[in-house]
PDB file of C-alpha atoms in Angstrom:
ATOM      1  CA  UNK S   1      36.555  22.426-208.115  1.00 47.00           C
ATOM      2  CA  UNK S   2      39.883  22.621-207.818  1.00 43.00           C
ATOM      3  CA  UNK S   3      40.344  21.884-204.364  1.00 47.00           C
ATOM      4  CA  UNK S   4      37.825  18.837-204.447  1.00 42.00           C
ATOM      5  CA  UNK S   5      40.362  17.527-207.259  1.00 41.00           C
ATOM      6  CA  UNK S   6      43.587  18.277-204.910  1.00 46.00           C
ATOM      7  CA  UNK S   7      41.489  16.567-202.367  1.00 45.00           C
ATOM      8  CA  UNK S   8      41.154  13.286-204.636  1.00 40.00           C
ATOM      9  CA  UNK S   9      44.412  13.446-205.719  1.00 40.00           C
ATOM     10  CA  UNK S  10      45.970  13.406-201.909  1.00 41.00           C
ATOM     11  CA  UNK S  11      43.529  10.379-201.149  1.00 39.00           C
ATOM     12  CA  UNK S  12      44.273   8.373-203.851  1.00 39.00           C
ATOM     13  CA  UNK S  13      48.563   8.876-203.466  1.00 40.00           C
ATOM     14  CA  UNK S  14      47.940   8.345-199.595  1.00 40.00           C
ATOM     15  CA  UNK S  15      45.650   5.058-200.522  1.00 40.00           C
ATOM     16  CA  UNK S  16      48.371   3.201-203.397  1.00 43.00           C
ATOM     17  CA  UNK S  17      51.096   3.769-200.959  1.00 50.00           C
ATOM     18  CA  UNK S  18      49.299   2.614-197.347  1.00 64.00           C
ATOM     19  CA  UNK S  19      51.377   0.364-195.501  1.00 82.00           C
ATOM     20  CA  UNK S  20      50.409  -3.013-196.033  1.00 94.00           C
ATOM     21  CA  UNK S  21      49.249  -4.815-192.268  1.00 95.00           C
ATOM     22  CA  UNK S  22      51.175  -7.880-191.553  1.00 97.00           C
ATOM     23  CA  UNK S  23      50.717  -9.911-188.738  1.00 96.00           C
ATOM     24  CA  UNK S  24      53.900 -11.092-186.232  1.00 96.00           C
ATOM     25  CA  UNK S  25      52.690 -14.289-184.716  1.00 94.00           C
ATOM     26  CA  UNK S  26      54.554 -15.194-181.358  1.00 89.00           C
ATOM     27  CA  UNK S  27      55.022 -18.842-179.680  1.00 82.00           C
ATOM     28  CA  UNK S  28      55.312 -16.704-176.180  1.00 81.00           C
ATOM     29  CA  UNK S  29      53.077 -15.359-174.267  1.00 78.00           C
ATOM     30  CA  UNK S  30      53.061 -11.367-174.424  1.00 81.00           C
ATOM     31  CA  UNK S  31      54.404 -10.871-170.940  1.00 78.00           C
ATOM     32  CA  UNK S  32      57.533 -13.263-171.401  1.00 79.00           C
ATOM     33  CA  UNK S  33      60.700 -11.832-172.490  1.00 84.00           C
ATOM     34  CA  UNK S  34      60.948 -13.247-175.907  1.00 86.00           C
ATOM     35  CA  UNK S  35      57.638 -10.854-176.700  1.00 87.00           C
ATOM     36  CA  UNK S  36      59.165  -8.294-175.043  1.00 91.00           C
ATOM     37  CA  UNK S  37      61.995  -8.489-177.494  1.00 94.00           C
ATOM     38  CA  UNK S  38      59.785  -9.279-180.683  1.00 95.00           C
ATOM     39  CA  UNK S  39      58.452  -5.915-179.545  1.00 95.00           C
ATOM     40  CA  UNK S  40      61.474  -4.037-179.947  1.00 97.00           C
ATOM     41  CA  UNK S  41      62.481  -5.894-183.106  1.00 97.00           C
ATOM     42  CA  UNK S  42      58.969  -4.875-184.705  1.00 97.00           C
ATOM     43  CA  UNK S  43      59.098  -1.126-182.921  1.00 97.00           C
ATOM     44  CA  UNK S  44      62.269  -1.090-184.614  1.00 97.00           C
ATOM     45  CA  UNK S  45      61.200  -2.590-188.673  1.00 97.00           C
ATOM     46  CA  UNK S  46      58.400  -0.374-188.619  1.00 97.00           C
ATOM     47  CA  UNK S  47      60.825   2.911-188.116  1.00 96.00           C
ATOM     48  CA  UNK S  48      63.022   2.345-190.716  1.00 95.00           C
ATOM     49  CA  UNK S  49      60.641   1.386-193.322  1.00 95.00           C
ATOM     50  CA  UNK S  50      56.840   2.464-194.789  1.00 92.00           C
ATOM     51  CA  UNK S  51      55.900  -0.895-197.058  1.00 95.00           C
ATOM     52  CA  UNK S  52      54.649  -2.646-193.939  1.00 96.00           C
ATOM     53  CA  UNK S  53      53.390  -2.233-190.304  1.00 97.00           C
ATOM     54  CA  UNK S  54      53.950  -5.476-188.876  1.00 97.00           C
ATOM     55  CA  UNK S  55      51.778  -5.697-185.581  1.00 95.00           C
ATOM     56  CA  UNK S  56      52.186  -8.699-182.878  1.00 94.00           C
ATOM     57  CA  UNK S  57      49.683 -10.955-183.009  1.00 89.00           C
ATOM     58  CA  UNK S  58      49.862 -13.511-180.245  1.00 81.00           C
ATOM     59  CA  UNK S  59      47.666 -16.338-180.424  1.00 77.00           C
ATOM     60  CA  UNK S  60      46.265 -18.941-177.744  1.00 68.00           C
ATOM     61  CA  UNK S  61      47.859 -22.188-177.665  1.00 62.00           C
ATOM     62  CA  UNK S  62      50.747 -20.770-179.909  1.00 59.00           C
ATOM     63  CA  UNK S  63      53.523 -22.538-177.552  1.00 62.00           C
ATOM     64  CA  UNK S  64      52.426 -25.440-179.612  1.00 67.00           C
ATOM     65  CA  UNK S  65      52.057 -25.899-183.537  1.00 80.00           C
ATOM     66  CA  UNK S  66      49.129 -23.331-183.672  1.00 84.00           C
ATOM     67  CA  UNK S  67      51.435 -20.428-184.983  1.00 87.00           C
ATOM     68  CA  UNK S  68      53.067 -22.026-186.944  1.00 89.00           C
ATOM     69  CA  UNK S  69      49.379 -23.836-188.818  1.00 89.00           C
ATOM     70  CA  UNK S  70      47.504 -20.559-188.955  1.00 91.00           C
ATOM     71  CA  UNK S  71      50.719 -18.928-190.686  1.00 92.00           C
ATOM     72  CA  UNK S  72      50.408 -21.806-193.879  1.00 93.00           C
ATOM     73  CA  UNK S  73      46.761 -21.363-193.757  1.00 93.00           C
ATOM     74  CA  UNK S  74      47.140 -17.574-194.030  1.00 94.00           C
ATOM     75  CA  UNK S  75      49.407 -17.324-196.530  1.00 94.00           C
ATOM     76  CA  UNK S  76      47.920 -19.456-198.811  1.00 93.00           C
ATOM     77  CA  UNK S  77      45.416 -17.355-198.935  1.00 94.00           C
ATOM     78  CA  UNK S  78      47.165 -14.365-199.371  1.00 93.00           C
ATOM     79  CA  UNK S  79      48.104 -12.633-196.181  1.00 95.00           C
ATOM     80  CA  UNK S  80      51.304 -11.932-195.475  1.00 96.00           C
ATOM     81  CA  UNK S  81      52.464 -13.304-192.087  1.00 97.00           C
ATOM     82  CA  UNK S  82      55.834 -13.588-190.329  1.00 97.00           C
ATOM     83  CA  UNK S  83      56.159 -15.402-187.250  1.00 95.00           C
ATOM     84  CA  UNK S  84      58.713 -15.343-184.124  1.00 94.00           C
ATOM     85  CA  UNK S  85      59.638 -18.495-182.565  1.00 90.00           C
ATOM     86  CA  UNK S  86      62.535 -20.857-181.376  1.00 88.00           C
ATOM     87  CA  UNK S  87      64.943 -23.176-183.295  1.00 89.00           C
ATOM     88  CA  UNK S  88      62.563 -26.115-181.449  1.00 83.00           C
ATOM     89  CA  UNK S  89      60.077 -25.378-184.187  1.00 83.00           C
ATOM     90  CA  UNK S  90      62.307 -26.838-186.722  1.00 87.00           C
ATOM     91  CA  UNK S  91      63.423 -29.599-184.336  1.00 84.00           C
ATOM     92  CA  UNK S  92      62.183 -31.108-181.325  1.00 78.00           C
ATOM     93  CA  UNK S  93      58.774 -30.079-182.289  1.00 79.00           C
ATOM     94  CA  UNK S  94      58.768 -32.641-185.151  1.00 77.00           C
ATOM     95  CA  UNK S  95      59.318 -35.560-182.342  1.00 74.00           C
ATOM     96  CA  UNK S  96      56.795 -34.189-179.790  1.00 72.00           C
ATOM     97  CA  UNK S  97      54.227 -32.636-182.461  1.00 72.00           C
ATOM     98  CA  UNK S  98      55.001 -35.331-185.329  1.00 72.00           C
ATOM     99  CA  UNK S  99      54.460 -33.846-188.918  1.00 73.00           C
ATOM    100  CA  UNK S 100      52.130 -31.236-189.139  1.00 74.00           C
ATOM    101  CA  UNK S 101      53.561 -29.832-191.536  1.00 79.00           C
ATOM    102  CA  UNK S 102      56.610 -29.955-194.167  1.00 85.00           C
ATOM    103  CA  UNK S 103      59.200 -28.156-191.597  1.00 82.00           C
ATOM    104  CA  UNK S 104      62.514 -28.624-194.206  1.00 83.00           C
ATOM    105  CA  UNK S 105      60.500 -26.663-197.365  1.00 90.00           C
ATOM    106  CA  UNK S 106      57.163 -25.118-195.783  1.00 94.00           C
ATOM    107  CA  UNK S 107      59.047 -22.303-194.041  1.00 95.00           C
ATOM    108  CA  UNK S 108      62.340 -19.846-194.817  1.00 96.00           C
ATOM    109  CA  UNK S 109      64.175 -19.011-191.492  1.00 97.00           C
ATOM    110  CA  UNK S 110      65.057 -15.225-192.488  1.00 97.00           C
ATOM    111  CA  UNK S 111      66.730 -14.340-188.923  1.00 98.00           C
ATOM    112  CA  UNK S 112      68.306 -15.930-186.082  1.00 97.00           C
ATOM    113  CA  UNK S 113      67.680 -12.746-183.508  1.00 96.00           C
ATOM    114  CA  UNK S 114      69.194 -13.790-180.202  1.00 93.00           C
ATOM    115  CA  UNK S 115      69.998 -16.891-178.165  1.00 89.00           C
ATOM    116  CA  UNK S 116      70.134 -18.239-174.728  1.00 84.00           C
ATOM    117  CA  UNK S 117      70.894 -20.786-172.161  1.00 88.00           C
ATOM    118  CA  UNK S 118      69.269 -22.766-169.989  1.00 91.00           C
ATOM    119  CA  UNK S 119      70.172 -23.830-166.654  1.00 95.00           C
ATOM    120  CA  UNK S 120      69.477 -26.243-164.052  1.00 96.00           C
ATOM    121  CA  UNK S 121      67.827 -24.510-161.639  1.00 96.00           C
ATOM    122  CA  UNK S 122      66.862 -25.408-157.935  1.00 96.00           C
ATOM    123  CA  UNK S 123      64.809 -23.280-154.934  1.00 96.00           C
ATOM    124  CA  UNK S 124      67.134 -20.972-153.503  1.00 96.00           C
ATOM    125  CA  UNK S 125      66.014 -22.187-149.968  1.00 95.00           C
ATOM    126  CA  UNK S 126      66.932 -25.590-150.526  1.00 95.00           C
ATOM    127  CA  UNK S 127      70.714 -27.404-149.070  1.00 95.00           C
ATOM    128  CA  UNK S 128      71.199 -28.514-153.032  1.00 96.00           C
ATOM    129  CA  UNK S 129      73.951 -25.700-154.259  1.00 97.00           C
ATOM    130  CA  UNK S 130      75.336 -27.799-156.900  1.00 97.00           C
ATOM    131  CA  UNK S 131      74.694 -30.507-159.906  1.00 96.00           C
ATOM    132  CA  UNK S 132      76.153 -33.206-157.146  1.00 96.00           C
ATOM    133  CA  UNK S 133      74.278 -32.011-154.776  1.00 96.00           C
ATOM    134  CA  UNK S 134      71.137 -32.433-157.371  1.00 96.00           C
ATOM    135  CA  UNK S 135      71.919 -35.995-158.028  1.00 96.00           C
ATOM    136  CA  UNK S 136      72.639 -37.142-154.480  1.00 95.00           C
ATOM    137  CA  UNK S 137      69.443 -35.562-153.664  1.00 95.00           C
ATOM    138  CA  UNK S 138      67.254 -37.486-156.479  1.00 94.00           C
ATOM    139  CA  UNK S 139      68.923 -40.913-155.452  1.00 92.00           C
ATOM    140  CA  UNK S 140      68.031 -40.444-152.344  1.00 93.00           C
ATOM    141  CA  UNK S 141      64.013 -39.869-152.753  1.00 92.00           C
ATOM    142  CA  UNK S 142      61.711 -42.859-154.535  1.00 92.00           C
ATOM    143  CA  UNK S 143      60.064 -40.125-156.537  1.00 93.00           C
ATOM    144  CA  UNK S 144      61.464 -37.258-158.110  1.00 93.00           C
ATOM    145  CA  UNK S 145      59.501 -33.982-160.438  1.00 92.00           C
ATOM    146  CA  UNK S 146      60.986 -31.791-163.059  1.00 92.00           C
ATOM    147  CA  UNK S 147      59.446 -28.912-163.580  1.00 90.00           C
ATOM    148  CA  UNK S 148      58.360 -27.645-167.470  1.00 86.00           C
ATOM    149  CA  UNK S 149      56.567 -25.998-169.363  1.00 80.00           C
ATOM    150  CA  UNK S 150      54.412 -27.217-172.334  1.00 68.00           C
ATOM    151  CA  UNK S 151      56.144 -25.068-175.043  1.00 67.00           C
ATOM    152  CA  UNK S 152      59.437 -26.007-173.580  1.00 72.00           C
ATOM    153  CA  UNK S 153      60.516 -29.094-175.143  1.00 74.00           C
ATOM    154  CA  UNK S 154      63.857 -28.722-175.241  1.00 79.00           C
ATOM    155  CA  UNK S 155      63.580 -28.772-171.768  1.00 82.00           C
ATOM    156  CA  UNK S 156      62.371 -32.583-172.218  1.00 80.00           C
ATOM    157  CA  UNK S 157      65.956 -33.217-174.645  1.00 84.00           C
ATOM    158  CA  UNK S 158      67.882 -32.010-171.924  1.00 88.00           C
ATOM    159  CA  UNK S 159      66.341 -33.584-168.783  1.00 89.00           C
ATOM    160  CA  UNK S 160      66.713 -36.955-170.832  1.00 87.00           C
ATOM    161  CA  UNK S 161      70.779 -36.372-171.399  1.00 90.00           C
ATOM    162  CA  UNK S 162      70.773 -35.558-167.574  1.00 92.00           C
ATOM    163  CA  UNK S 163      68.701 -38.371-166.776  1.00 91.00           C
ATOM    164  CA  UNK S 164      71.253 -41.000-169.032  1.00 90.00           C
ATOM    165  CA  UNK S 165      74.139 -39.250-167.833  1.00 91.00           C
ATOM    166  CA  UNK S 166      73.574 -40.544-164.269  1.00 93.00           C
ATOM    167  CA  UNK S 167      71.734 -43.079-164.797  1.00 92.00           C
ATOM    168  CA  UNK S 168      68.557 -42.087-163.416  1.00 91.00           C
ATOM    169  CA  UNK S 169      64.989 -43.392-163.259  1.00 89.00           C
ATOM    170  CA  UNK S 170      62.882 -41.815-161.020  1.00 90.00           C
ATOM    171  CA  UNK S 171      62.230 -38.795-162.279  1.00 90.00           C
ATOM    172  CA  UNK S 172      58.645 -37.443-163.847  1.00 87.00           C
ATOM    173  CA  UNK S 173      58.131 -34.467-165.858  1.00 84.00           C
ATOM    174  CA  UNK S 174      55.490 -32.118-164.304  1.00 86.00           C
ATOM    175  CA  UNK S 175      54.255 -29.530-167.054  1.00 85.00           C
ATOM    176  CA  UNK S 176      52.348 -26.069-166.442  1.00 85.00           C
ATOM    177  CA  UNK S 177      50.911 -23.403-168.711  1.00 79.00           C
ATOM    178  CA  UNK S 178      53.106 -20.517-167.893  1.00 80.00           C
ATOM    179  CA  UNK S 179      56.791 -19.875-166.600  1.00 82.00           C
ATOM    180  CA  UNK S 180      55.442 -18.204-163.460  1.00 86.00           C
ATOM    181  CA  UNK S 181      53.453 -21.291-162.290  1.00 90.00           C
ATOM    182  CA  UNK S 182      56.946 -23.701-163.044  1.00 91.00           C
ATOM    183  CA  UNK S 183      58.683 -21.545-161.097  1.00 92.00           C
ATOM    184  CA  UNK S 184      55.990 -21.390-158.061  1.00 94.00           C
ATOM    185  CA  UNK S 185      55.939 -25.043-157.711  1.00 94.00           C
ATOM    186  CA  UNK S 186      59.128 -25.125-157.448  1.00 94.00           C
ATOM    187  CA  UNK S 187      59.378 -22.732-154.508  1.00 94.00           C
ATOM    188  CA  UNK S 188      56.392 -24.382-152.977  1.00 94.00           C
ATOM    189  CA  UNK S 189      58.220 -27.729-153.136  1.00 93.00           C
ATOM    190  CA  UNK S 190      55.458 -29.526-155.748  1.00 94.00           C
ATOM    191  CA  UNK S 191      58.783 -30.060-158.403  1.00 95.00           C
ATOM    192  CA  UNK S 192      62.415 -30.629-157.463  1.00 95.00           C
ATOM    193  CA  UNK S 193      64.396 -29.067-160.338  1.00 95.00           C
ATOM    194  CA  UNK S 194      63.583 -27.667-163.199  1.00 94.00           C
ATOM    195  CA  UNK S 195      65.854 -27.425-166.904  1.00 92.00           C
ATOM    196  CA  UNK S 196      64.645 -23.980-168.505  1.00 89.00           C
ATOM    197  CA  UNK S 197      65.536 -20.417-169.374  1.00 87.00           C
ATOM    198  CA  UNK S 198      67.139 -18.481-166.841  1.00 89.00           C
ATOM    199  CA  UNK S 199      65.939 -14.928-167.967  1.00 84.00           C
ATOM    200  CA  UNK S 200      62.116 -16.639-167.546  1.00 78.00           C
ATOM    201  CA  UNK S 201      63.240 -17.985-164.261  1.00 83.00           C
ATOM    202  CA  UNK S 202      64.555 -15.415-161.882  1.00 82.00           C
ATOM    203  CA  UNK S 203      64.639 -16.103-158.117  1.00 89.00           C
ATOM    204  CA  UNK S 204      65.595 -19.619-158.912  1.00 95.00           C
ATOM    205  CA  UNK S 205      69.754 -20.769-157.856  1.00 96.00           C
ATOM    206  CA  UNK S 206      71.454 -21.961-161.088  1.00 96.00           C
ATOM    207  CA  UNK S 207      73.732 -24.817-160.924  1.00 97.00           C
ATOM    208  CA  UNK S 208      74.708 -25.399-164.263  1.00 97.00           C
ATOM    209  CA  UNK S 209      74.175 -23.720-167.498  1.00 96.00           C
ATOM    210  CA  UNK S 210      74.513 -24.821-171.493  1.00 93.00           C
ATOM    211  CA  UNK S 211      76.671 -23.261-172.641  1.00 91.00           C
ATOM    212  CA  UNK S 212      79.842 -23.912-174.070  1.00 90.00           C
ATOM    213  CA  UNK S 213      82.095 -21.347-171.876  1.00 92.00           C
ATOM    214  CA  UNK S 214      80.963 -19.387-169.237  1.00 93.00           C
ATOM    215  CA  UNK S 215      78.184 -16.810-170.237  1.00 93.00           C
ATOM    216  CA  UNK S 216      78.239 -13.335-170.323  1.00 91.00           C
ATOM    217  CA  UNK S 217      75.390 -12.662-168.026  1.00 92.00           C
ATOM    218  CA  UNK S 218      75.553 -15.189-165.700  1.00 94.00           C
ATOM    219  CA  UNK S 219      79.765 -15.736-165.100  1.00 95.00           C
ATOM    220  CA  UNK S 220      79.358 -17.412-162.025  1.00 96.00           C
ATOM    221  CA  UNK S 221      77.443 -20.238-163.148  1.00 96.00           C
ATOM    222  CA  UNK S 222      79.594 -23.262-164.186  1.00 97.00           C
ATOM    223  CA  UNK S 223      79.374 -24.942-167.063  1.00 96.00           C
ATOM    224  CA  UNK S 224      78.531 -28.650-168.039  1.00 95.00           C
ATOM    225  CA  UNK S 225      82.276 -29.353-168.905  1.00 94.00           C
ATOM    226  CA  UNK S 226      83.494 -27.772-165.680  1.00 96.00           C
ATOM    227  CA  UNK S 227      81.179 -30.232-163.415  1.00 96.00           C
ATOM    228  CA  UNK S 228      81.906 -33.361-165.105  1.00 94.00           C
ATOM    229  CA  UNK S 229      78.688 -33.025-167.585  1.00 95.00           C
ATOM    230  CA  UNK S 230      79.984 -32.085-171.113  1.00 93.00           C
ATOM    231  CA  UNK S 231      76.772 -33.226-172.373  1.00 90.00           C
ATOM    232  CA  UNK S 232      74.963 -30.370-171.029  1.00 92.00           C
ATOM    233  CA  UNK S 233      75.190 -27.857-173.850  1.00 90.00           C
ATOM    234  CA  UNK S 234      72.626 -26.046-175.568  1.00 88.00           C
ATOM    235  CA  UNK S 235      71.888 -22.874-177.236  1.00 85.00           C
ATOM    236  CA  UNK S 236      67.886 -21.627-177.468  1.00 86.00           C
ATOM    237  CA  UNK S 237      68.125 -19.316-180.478  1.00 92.00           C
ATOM    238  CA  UNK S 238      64.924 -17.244-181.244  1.00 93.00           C
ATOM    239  CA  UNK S 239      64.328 -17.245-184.778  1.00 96.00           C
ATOM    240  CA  UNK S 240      62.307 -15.348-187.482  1.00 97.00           C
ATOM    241  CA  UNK S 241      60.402 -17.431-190.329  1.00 97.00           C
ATOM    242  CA  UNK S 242      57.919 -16.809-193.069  1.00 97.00           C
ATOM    243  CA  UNK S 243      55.683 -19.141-195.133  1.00 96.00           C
ATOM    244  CA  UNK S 244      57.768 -20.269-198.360  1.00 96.00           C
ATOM    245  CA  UNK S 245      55.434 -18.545-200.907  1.00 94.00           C
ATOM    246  CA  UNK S 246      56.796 -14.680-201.697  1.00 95.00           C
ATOM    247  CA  UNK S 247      60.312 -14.226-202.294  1.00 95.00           C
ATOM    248  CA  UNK S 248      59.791 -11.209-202.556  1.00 96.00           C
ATOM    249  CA  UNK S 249      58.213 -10.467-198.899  1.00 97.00           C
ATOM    250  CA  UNK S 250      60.998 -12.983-197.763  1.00 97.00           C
ATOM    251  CA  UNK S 251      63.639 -11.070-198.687  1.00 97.00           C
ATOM    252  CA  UNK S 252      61.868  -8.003-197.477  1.00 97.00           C
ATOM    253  CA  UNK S 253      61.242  -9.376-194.201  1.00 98.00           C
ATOM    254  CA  UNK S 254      65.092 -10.753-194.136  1.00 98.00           C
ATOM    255  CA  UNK S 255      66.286  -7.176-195.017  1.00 97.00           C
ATOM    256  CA  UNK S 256      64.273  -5.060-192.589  1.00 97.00           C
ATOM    257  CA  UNK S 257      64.342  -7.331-189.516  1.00 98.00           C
ATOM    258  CA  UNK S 258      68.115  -7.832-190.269  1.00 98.00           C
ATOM    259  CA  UNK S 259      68.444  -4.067-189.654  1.00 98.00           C
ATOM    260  CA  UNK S 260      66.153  -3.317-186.978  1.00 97.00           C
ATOM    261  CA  UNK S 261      67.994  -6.525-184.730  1.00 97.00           C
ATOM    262  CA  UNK S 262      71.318  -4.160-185.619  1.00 97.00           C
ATOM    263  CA  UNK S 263      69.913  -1.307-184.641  1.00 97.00           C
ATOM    264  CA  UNK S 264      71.635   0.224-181.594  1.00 96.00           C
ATOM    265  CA  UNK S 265      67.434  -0.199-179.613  1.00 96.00           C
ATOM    266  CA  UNK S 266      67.402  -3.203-179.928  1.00 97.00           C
ATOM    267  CA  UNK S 267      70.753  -4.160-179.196  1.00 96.00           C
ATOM    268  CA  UNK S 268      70.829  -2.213-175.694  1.00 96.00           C
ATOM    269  CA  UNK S 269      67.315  -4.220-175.228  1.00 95.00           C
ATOM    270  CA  UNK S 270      68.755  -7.206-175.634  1.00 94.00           C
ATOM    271  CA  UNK S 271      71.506  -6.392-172.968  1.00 93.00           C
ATOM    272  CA  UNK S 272      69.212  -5.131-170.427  1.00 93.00           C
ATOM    273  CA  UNK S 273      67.215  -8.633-170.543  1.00 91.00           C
ATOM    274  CA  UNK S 274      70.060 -10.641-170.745  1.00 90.00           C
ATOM    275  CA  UNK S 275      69.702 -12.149-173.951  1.00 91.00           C
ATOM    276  CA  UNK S 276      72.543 -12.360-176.774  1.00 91.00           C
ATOM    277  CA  UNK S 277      72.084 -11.137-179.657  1.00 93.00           C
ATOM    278  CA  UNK S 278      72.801 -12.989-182.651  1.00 95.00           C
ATOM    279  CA  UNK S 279      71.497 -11.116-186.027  1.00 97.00           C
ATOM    280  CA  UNK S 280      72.246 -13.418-188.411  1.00 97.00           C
ATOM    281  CA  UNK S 281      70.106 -13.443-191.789  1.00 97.00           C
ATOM    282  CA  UNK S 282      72.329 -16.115-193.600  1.00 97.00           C
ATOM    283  CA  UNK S 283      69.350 -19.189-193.863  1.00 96.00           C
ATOM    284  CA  UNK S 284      72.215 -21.898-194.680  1.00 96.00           C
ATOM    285  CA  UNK S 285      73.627 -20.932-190.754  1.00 96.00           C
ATOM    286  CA  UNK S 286      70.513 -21.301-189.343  1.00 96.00           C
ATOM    287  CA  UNK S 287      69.676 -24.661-191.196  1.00 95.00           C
ATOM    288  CA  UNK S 288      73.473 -25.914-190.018  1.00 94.00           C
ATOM    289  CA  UNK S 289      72.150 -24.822-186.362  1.00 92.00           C
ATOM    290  CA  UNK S 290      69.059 -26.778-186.747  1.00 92.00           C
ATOM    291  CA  UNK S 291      70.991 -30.421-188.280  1.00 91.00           C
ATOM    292  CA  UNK S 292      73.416 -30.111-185.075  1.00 87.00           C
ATOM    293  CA  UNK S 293      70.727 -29.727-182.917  1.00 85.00           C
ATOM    294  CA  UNK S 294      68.948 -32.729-184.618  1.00 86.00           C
ATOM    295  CA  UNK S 295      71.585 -35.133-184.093  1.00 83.00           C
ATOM    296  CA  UNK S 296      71.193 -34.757-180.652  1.00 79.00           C
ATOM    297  CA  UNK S 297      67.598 -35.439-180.583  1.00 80.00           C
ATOM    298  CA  UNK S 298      68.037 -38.642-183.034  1.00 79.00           C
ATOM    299  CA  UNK S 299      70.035 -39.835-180.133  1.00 74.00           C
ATOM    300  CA  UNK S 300      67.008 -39.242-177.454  1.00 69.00           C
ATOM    301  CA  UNK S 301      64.357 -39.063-179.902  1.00 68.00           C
ATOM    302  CA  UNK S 302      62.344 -42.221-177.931  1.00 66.00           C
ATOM    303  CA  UNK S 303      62.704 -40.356-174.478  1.00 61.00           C
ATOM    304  CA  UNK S 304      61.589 -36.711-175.956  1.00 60.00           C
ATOM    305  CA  UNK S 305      58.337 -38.345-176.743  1.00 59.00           C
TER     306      UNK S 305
END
């Protein structure tokens, strides 16, 4: 009898103190390096706590809005749900998606993880070795393709700054699923340039990158200033958000991801991809980060479309 008690007793103190399951939604697709580091960053929240085991949950289509819906949807029905995505979510998304849903109150950003560039980027067999090179080369040719990708509309900001910057009009944007097809068309010669990520974009010569001094990683690559295009900067940062609905779980979710992105893992992760790692929790930086980012697009907003 007594050990059929003991034997209740360990079920039910295992059972009130399970680990409550709480999906990670990703805008990347699992073999891109932004999963890669949502991986380490979960690896990483799950060690040094017991209340929850987030898992990575990435869905189809989640490059778009789809994330981002299924998370409201979720939570208002009780599941907890985080999800990993960019600063465009908050931004450029709101011109290309239009208003799907409140993105100033539906959502608390909790982390700002890392950040990174993005270049403009050429085949590495081609004679174009710089951003003059680039322009002479699309002024020269009645038709011109840039090379995207659909979740990557901050590549569509960017291309129209370059575009305005030299006056340029014969350019069309060429989008694929996946960052491995953008960059095959552009060693096949289907595009001419393309304005992304150069971590997702290796094998491809940089000619200029965004941002505001020389980066870290890439120290040869010049930056917009130093070829006569100030306009060119940028900074990608990857951010962590939850549904606006339990403080508690926000703060939760602030605390342990906060942690994990200082943990010395991830941080030697983040070096050996190439990414910078930011770790900032404050939400009143990150909402600063996304205003500057939308005065930019006010300026282009009719272009971005």
């Amino acid at each position: 009898m007594v050990k059929y008690i003991m034997s209740f007793f360990i079920f039910f103190v295992s059972s009130a103190y399970a680990q409550e399951k709480v999906n990670v939604y990703s805008r990347f697709p699992p073999s891109e390096v932004p999963s890669l580091v949502l991986m380490q960053l979960i690896k990483e929240a799950n060690s040094i706590q017991s209340e929850y085991e987030f898992k990575l949950n990435v869905l189809p289509g989640a490059g778009g809005e789809v994330a981002d819906k299924k998370a409201l949807v979720v939570s208002k029905m009780g599941e907890k749900v985080v999800v990993f995505g960019t600063i465009t979510n908050f931004t450029l998304n709101r011109i290309v998606y239009g208003n799907n849903f409140d993105r100033e109150n539906d959502f608390i950003q909790v982390l700002a993880a890392s950040n990174i560039p993005v270049s403009i980027m050429v085949n590495p067999n081609s004679n174009i070795y710089s951003l003059k090179d680039l322009v002479e080369h699309i002024k020269n040719k009645p038709k011109i393709y840039n090379a995207s990708t659909t979740q990557a509309v901050a590549s569509r900001l960017l291309d129209s700054v370059f575009k305005e910057r030299y006056n340029i009009n014969n350019i069309s944007l060429l989008e694929y699923k996946m960052a491995s097809e953008r960059i095959k068309s552009l060693l096949i010669g289907e595009t001419d340039y393309t304005i992304a990520n150069p971590i997702d974009s290796t094998g491809l010569r940089q000619l200029v990158i965004s941002s505001e001094e020389r980066h870290q990683f890439f120290p040869e690559i010049p930056t917009g200033k130093e070829v006569g295009f100030p306009e060119f900067v940028y900074t990608g940062y990857q951010l962590i958000y939850v549904p606006n609905i339990d403080k508690k779980f926000t703060e939760n979710v602030r605390s342990f991801f906060y942690t994990s992105c200082k943990s010395k893992n991830v941080m030697e992760f983040m070096i050996s991809v190439k990414y910078t790692a930011v770790c900032n929790n404050d939400t009143n930086w990150i909402k600063e980060q996304i205003s500057k980012q939308n005065i930019l697009i006010e300026k282009h907003k009719e272009s971005i479309k």
